[in-house]
Short mmCIF file of C-alpha atoms and ligand atoms in Angstrom, two decimals:
data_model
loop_
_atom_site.label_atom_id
_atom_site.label_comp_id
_atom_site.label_asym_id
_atom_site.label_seq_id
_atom_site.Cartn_x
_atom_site.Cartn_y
_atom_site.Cartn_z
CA UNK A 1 106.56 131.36 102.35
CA UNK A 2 104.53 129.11 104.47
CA UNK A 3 101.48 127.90 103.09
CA UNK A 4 98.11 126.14 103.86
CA UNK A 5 94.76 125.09 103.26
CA UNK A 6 91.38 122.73 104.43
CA UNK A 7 92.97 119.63 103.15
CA UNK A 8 96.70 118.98 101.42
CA UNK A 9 97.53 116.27 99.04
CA UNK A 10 100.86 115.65 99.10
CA UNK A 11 100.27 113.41 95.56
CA UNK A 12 99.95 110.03 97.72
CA UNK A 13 97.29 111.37 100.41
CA UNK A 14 95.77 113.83 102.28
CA UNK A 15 98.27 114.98 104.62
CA UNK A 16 97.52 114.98 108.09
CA UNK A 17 95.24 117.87 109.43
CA UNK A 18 97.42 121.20 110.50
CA UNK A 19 99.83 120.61 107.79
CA UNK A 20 101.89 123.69 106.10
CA UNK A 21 103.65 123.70 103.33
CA UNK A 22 107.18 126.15 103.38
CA UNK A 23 107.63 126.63 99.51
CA UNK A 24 110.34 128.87 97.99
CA UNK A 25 110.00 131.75 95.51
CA UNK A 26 110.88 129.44 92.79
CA UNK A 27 108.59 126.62 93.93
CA UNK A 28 110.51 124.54 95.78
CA UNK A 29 108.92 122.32 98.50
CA UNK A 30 111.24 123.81 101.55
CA UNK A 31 109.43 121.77 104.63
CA UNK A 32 106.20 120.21 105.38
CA UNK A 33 105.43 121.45 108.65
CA UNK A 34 102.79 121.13 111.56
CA UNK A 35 101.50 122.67 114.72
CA UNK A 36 103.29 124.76 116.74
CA UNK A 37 105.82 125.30 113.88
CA UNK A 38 103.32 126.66 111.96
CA UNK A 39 103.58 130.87 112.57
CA UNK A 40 101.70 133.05 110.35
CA UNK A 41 100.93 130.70 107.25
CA UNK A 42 98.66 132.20 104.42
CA UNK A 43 94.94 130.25 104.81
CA UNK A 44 93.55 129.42 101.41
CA UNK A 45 90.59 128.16 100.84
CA UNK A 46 90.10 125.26 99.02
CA UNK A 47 92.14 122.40 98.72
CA UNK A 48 96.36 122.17 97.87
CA UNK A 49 97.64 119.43 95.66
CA UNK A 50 100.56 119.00 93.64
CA UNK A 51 100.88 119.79 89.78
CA UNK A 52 98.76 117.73 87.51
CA UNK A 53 100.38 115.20 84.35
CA UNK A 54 98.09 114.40 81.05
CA UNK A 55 99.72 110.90 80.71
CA UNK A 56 98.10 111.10 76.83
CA UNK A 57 98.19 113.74 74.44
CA UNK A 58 98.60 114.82 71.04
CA UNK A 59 99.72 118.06 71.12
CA UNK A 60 100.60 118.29 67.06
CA UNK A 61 96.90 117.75 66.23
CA UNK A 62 95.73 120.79 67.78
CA UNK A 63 94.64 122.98 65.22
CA UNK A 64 91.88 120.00 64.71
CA UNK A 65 90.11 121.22 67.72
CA UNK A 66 86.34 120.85 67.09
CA UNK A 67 86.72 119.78 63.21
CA UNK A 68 85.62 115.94 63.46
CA UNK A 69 82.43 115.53 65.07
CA UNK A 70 81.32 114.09 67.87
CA UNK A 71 80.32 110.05 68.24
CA UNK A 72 81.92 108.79 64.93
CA UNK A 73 83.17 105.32 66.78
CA UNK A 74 86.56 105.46 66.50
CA UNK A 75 87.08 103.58 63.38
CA UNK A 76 85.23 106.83 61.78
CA UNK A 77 87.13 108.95 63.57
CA UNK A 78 90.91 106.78 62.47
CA UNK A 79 89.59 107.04 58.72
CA UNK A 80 89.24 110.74 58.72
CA UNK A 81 92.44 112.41 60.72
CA UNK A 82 95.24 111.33 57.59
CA UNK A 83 93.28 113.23 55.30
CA UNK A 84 92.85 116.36 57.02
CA UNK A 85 95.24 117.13 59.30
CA UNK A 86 98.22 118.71 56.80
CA UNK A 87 95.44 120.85 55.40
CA UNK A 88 96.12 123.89 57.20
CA UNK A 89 98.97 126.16 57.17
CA UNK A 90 102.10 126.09 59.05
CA UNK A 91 101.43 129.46 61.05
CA UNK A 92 97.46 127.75 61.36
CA UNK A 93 99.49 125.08 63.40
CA UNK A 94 101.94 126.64 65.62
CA UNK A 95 99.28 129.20 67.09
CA UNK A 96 97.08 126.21 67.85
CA UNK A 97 99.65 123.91 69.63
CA UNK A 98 101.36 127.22 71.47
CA UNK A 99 97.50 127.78 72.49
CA UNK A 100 96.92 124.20 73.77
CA UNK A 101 100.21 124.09 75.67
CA UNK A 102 99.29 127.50 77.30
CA UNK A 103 95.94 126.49 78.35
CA UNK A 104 97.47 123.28 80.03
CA UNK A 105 100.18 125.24 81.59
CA UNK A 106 97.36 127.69 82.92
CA UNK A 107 94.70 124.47 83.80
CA UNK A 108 97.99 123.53 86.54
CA UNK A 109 99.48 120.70 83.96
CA UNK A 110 103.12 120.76 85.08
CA UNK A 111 104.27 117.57 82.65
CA UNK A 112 102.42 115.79 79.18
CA UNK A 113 103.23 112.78 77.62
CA UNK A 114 102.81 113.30 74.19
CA UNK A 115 102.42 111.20 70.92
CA UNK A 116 104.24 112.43 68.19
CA UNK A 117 104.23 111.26 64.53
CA UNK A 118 106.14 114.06 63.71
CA UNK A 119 108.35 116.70 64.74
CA UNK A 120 105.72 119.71 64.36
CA UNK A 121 105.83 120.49 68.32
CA UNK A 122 109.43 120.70 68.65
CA UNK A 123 109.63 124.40 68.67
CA UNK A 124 106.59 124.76 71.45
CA UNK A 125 108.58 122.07 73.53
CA UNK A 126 111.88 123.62 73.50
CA UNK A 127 110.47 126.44 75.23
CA UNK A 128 108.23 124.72 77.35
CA UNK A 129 108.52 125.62 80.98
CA UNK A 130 106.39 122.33 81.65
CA UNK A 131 108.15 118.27 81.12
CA UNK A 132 107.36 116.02 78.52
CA UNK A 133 107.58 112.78 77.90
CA UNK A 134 107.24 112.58 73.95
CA UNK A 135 106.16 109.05 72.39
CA UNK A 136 107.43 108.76 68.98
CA UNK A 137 104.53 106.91 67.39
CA UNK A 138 105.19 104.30 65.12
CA UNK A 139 102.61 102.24 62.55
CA UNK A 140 102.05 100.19 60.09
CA UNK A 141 100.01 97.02 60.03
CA UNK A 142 101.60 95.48 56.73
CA UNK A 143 104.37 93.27 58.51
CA UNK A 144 106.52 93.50 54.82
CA UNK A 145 106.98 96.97 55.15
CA UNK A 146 107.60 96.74 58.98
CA UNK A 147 111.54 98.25 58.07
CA UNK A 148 110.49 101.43 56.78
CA UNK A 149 107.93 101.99 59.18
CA UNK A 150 110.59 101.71 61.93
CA UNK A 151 113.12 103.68 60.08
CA UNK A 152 110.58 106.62 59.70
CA UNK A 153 109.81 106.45 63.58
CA UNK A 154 112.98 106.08 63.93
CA UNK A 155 114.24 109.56 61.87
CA UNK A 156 111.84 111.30 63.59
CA UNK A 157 112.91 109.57 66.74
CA UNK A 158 116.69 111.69 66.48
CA UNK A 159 114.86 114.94 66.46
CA UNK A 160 113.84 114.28 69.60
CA UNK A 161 117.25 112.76 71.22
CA UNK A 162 118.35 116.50 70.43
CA UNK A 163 115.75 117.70 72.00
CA UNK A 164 116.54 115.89 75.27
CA UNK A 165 119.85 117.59 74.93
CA UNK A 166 119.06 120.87 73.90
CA UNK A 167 120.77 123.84 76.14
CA UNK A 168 118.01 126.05 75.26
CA UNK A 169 115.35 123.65 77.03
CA UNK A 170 114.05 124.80 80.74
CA UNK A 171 112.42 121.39 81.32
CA UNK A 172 113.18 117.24 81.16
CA UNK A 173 111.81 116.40 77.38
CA UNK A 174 112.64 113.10 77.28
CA UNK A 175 111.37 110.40 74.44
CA UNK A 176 110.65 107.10 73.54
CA UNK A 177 109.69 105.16 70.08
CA UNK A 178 106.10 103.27 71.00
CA UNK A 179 103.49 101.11 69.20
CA UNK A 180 100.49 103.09 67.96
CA UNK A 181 97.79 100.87 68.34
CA UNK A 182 97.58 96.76 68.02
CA UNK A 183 95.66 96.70 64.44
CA UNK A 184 97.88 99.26 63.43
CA UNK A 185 101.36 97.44 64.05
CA UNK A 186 102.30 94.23 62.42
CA UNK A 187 104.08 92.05 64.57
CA UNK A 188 107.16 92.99 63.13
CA UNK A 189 106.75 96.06 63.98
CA UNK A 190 105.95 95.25 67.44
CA UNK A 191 109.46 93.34 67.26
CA UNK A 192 111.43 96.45 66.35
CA UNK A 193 109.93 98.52 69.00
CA UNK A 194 110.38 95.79 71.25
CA UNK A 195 114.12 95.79 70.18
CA UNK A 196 114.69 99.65 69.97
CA UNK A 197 115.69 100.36 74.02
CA UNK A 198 116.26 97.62 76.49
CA UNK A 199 113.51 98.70 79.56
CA UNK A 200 112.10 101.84 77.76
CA UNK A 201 108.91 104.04 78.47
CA UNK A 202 106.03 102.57 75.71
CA UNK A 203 102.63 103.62 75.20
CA UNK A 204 99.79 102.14 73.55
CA UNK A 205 96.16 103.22 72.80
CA UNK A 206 94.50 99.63 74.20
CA UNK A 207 91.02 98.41 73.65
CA UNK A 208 89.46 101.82 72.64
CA UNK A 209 86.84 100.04 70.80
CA UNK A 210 84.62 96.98 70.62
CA UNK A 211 85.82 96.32 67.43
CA UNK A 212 89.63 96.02 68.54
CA UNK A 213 89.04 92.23 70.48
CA UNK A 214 86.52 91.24 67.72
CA UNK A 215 89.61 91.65 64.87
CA UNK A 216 91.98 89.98 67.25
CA UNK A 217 88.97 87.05 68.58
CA UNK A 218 87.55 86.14 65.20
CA UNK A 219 89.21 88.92 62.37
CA UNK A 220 85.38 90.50 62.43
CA UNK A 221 84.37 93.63 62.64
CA UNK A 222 85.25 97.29 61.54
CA UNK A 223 88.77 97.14 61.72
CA UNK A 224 89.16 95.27 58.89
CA UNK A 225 87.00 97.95 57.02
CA UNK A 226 89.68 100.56 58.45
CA UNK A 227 92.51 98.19 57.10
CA UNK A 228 90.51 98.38 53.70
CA UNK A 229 89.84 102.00 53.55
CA UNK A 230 94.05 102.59 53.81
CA UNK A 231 94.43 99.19 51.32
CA UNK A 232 96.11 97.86 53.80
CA UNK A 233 96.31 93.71 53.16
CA UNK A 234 95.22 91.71 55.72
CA UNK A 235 95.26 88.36 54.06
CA UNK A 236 98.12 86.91 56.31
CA UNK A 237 96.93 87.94 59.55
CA UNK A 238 95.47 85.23 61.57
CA UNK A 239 93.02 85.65 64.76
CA UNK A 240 94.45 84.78 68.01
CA UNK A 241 91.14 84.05 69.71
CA UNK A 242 92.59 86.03 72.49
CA UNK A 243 91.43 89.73 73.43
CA UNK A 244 94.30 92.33 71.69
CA UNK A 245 96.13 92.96 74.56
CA UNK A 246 96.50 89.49 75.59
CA UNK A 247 97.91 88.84 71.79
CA UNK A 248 99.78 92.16 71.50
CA UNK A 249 101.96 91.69 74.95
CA UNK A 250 103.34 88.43 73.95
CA UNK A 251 105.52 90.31 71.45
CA UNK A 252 106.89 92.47 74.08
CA UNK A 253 109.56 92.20 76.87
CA UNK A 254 108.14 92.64 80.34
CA UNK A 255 111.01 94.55 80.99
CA UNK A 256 109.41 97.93 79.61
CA UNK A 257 107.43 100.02 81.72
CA UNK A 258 103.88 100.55 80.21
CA UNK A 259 101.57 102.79 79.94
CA UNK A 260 98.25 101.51 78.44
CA UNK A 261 95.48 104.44 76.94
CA UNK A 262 92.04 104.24 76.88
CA UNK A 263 90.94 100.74 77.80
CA UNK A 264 87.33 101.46 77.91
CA UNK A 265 87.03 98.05 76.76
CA UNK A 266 89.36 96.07 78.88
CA UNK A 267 88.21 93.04 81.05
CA UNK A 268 88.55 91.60 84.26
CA UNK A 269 90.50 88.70 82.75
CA UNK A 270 93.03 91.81 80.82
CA UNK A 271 93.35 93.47 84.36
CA UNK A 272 94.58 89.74 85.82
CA UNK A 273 96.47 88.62 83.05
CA UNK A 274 98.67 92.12 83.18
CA UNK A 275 99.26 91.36 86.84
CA UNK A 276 100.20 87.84 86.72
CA UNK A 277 102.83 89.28 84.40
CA UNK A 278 104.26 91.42 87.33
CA UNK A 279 105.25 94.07 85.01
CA UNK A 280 105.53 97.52 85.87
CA UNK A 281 102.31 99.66 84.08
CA UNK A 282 100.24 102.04 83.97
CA UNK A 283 96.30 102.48 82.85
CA UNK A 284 95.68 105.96 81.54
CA UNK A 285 92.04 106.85 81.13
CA UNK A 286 90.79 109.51 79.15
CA UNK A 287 87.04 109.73 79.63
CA UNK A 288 86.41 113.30 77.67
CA UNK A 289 87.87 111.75 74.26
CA UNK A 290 85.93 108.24 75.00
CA UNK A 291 82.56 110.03 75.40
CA UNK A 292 84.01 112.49 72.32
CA UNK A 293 84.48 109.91 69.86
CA UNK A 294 82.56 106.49 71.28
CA UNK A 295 80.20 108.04 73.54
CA UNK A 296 81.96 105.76 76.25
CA UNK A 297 83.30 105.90 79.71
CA UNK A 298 86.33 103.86 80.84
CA UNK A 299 85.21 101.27 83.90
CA UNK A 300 87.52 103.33 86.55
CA UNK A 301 85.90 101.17 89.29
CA UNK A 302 86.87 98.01 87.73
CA UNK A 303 90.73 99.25 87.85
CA UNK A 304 90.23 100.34 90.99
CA UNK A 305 89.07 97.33 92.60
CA UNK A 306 91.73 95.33 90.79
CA UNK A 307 94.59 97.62 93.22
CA UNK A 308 96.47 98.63 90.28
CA UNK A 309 97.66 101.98 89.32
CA UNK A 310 95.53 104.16 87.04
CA UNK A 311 96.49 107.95 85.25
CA UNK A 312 95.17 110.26 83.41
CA UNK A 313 94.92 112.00 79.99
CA UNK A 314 93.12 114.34 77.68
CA UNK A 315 93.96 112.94 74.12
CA UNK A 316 94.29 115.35 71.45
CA UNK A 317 91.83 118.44 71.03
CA UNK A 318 90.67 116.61 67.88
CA UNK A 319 88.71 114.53 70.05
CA UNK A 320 88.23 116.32 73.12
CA UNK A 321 86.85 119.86 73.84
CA UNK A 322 89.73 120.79 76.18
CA UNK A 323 92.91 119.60 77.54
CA UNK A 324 92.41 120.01 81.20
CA UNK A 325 92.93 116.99 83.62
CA UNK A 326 90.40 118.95 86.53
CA UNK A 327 87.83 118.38 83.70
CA UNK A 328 88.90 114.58 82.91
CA UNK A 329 88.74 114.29 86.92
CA UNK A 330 85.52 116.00 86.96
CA UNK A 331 84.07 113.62 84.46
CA UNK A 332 85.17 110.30 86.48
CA UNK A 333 83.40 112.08 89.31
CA UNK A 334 80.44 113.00 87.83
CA UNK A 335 79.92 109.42 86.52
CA UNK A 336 81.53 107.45 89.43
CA UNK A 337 80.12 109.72 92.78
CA UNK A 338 82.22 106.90 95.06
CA UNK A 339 85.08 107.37 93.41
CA UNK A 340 87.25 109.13 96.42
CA UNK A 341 88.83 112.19 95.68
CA UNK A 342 91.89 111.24 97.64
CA UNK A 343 92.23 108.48 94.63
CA UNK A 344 91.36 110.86 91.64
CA UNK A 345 94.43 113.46 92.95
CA UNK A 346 96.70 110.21 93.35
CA UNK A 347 95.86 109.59 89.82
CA UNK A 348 96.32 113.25 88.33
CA UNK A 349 99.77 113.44 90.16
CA UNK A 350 102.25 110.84 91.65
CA UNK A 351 100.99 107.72 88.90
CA UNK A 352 100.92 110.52 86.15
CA UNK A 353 104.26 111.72 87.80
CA UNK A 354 105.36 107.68 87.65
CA UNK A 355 103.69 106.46 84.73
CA UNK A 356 106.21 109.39 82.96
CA UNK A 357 109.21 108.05 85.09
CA UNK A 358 109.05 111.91 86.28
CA UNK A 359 108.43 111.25 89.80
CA UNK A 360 111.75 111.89 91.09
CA UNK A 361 111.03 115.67 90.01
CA UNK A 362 107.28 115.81 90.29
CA UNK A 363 103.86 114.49 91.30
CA UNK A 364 104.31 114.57 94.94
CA UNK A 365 104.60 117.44 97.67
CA UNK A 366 108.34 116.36 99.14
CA UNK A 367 111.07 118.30 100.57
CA UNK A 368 113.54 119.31 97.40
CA UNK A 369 111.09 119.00 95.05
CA UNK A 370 109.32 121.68 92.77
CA UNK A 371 106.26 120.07 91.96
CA UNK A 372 103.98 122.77 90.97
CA UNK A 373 101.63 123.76 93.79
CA UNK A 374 97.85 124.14 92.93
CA UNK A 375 94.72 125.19 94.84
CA UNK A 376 91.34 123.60 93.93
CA UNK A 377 88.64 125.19 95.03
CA UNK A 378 84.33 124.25 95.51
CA UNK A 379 85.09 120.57 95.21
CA UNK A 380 81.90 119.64 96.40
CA UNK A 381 80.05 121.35 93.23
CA UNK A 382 81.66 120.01 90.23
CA UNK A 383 80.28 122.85 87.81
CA UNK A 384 82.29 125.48 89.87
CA UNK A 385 85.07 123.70 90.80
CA UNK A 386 88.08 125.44 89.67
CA UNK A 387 92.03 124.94 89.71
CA UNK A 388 94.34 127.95 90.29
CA UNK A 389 98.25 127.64 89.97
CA UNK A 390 99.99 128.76 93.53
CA UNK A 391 103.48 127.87 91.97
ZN1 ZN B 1 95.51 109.16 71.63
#
């Protein structure tokens, strides 16, 4: 079927006006073709990208949708989630995370990566027509018990190897063991991770709050209340004077790929001290669950400026009303009106597709490929600006 619209992003950039797309029944991208080869393609209106990725999710805290409320700072929000979220029943669960995965499929999401503490959203993923990228989550800030930590990561962590290998699975559902957060991993820890996979995928949630430099700067602020509130000891742990991610990354082989969440509180001097590393990475922002729980927005323009490559995510419904990457897009827009959207559809495909290591399947429209094929339409009135799935 030959295809086109206004504008096509083929992931990277617009492609060049006259463009068609031939696309298979299945999906497939067939051709990219242009004037006269053109014949009788179908005219929609609106514009054609490829399939979106949520770099950062939580798909196994579902069923939490709406129950913490809004602006708690995150510290709040971190004190509250071990206490409730096993309080609800097993069926409770499952109908919320098949519900979330649903609305993603249906909001054009065509690949998630996904933080996992436990093996809860096996069964949804199995099944899943859409990829994932799961990120066995590991913590514990106590650097004496940094063994069994690991080793519970770690049993969790085989689940998902079988998962990777399942017959019964329609889609890549690969897996990795990653840090949580850096005041919630000892330096042990960090060690172990560090030591797991030579080169593997890891994922951190990076200067989500204020209070995350001020712990690792002076050992002030409210993460040493969180510590407390989980009697966690902190006696040991001395202050770098150096901003978390600048302490956190000197435990860690450059040879990983990285994908750092959040960093609504990231600096210029972060930005240049990642690059000087000349390590491959990635910096997923997730403005609906920064103005959710911090009533924050991530400083897109600062990344952008700095030429390096940015992604997107919804985090968790806990702390986020939906899980819809238009909306996340939407929200940068609304709050940065320069921001192109040329960039913005780069960002919700091809470094999504790449920040997964998925982009030799997805996140760009390419010959061979089966990308997922998507048609936004009123882009120039963000309250009606829809996504529809083509294929
Ligand atoms: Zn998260």
């Amino acid at each position: 079927m030959l295809i086109t619209a206004q504008k096509i992003h083929n992931g990277i950039n617009w492609l060049p006006e006259g463009a068609c797309l031939s696309i298979a029944a299945d999906g497939r991208v067939e051709d990219i073709l242009y004037p006269p080869h053109t014949g009788q393609a179908i005219v929609y209106d609106g514009i054609i990208t490829p399939g979106f990725v949520n770099a950062h999710c939580h798909l196994e805290l579902s069923h939490l949708k709406g129950v913490i409320p809004e602006h708690t700072g995150l510290m709040g929000f971190l004190e509250k989630i071990p206490f409730i979220r096993n309080d609800y029943s097993e069926q409770t669960k499952y109908e919320a995370r098949k519900q979330a995965l649903q609305s993603m499929i249906d909001g054009g999401i065509v690949a998630v990566g996904d933080i996992s503490n436990a093996t809860d959203t096996i069964d949804v993923k199995e099944s899943s027509p859409i990829h994932f990228h799961t990120f066995v989550e590991s913590f514990g800030f106590n650097g004496m018990t940094a063994d069994v930590a690991f080793n519970q990561a770690l049993s969790v962590a085989e689940n998902y190897e079988a998962l990777s290998r399942s017959p019964k699975a329609q889609s890549r559902l690969n897996y990795s063991i990653t840090p949580h957060a850096p005041y919630s991993v000892s330096q042990a820890l960090f060690a172990k991770i560090d030591a797991y996979k030579d080169a593997s995928l890891l994922s951190i949630h990076n200067q989500e709050c204020e209070d995350e430099d001020l712990f690792f700067k002076h050992k002030t602020g409210g993460v040493n209340n969180l510590l407390q509130t989980f009697k966690i000891d902190a006696s040991s742990f001395e202050p770098s004077g150096k901003s978390s991610l600048q302490t956190y990354m000197e435990y860690l082989n450059p040879a990983h790929q990285y994908l750092f969440v959040h960093n609504t509180y990231t600096q210029n001097e972060d930005i240049n001290y990642i690059k000087a590393k000349q390590i491959k990475h990635f910096w997923c922002l997730c403005p609906g669950a920064n103005l959710y729980i911090e009533n924050t927005m991530p400083n897109v323009m600062r990344l952008k400026h700095s030429n390096v490559d940015i992604c997107l995510g919804t985090d968790s419904l806990t702390s986020n009303h939906q899980l819809s990457i238009l909306h996340e897009m939407c929200l940068l827009k609304h709050h940065n009106p320069d921001l192109a959207w040329e960039d913005l559809i780069r960002y919700a495909t091809w470094n999504g597709a790449s920040a997964l290591r998925m982009n030799d399947i997805i996140g760009s429209i390419e010959a061979g490929k089966k990308p997922g094929i998507l048609l936004l339409s009123n882009i120039d009135n963000l309250n009606d600006l829809t996504v529809k799935r083509l294929f």
